mmCIF file of C-alpha atoms in Angstrom:
data_model
loop_
_atom_site.group_PDB
_atom_site.id
_atom_site.type_symbol
_atom_site.label_atom_id
_atom_site.label_comp_id
_atom_site.label_asym_id
_atom_site.label_seq_id
_atom_site.Cartn_x
_atom_site.Cartn_y
_atom_site.Cartn_z
ATOM 1 C CA GLY A 651 95.435 120.641 102.372
ATOM 2 C CA LEU A 652 92.839 122.451 102.929
ATOM 3 C CA GLN A 653 91.304 120.726 99.598
ATOM 4 C CA LYS A 654 91.129 117.547 101.596
ATOM 5 C CA HIS A 655 89.893 118.643 104.989
ATOM 6 C CA LYS A 656 86.035 117.451 104.862
ATOM 7 C CA SER A 657 84.142 121.081 105.614
ATOM 8 C CA SER A 658 85.990 122.061 102.161
ATOM 9 C CA TRP A 659 83.541 120.580 99.791
ATOM 10 C CA PRO A 660 81.821 124.409 99.252
ATOM 11 C CA PHE A 661 84.860 126.262 98.752
ATOM 12 C CA LEU A 662 86.189 123.950 96.122
ATOM 13 C CA GLN A 663 85.135 125.592 93.170
ATOM 14 C CA PRO A 664 83.744 128.806 91.703
ATOM 15 C CA VAL A 665 79.882 129.394 93.207
ATOM 16 C CA SER A 666 77.700 128.310 90.255
ATOM 17 C CA LYS A 667 75.326 131.707 88.858
ATOM 18 C CA ASP A 668 72.792 128.356 88.324
ATOM 19 C CA ASP A 669 72.953 126.955 92.142
ATOM 20 C CA VAL A 670 73.455 130.857 93.991
ATOM 21 C CA ALA A 671 71.881 133.376 91.159
ATOM 22 C CA ASP A 672 72.298 136.501 93.252
ATOM 23 C CA TYR A 673 76.046 135.734 94.933
ATOM 24 C CA TYR A 674 78.056 137.941 91.987
ATOM 25 C CA GLU A 675 75.455 140.899 93.220
ATOM 26 C CA THR A 676 76.932 140.594 96.740
ATOM 27 C CA ILE A 677 80.092 139.451 96.219
ATOM 28 C CA LYS A 678 82.667 141.244 93.974
ATOM 29 C CA GLU A 679 85.742 139.720 94.216
ATOM 30 C CA PRO A 680 85.066 135.693 94.718
ATOM 31 C CA MET A 681 87.352 133.236 95.438
ATOM 32 C CA ASP A 682 87.521 129.389 96.012
ATOM 33 C CA LEU A 683 90.540 126.784 96.492
ATOM 34 C CA GLY A 684 90.248 125.438 92.855
ATOM 35 C CA THR A 685 91.330 129.138 91.648
ATOM 36 C CA MET A 686 93.942 129.226 94.311
ATOM 37 C CA GLU A 687 95.544 126.147 93.520
ATOM 38 C CA ALA A 688 95.735 127.009 90.297
ATOM 39 C CA ARG A 689 97.036 130.491 90.721
ATOM 40 C CA LEU A 690 99.566 128.331 92.711
ATOM 41 C CA GLU A 691 100.315 126.123 89.677
ATOM 42 C CA ALA A 692 101.161 129.339 87.160
ATOM 43 C CA LYS A 693 103.249 130.688 90.132
ATOM 44 C CA GLN A 694 101.419 133.734 89.944
ATOM 45 C CA TYR A 695 101.597 134.386 94.025
ATOM 46 C CA MET A 696 104.515 136.823 94.203
ATOM 47 C CA ALA A 697 104.712 136.339 98.352
ATOM 48 C CA PRO A 698 103.421 134.140 100.835
ATOM 49 C CA GLU A 699 101.047 137.322 101.391
ATOM 50 C CA ASP A 700 99.240 137.252 98.651
ATOM 51 C CA PHE A 701 98.071 133.199 99.196
ATOM 52 C CA ILE A 702 96.979 134.448 102.585
ATOM 53 C CA LYS A 703 95.170 137.002 101.305
ATOM 54 C CA ASP A 704 92.845 134.958 98.513
ATOM 55 C CA ALA A 705 92.271 132.527 101.419
ATOM 56 C CA GLN A 706 90.970 135.127 103.436
ATOM 57 C CA LEU A 707 88.936 136.236 100.715
ATOM 58 C CA ILE A 708 87.453 132.547 100.739
ATOM 59 C CA PHE A 709 86.242 133.176 104.548
ATOM 60 C CA GLU A 710 85.097 136.633 104.543
ATOM 61 C CA ASN A 711 82.584 136.302 101.071
ATOM 62 C CA CYS A 712 81.554 133.420 102.859
ATOM 63 C CA ARG A 713 80.700 135.700 105.860
ATOM 64 C CA ARG A 714 79.314 138.652 103.641
ATOM 65 C CA PHE A 715 76.613 136.849 102.009
ATOM 66 C CA ASN A 716 75.872 134.378 104.959
ATOM 67 C CA ASP A 717 75.760 137.169 107.739
ATOM 68 C CA GLU A 718 72.595 136.834 109.998
ATOM 69 C CA GLY A 719 71.074 139.210 108.041
ATOM 70 C CA SER A 720 71.185 137.251 105.184
ATOM 71 C CA PRO A 721 67.711 135.518 104.351
ATOM 72 C CA ARG A 722 69.841 132.390 103.537
#
C-alpha cells in the first residue's frame, strides 16, 4: 500500500511539533498515513469517499505548508 512506497516516509506519522514548530499554526486539520490506518482498522470510514478525503488532505496539507512562498 501507500505506506510501503519509498517516498511515503514523511507521511507515515503525524508531524512532530519538535521537528516543525510552526506546522500546526499553518495546518489546522493534519492527517497522516498512520492515522488513516488506525481509522480504517477502527472502521471509522463510513464510505470510500471518507478515506479518499483523508488521503487528499495529506497532499493538500503538504502543498499548503511547502508552497512556493514558504521559507522552507
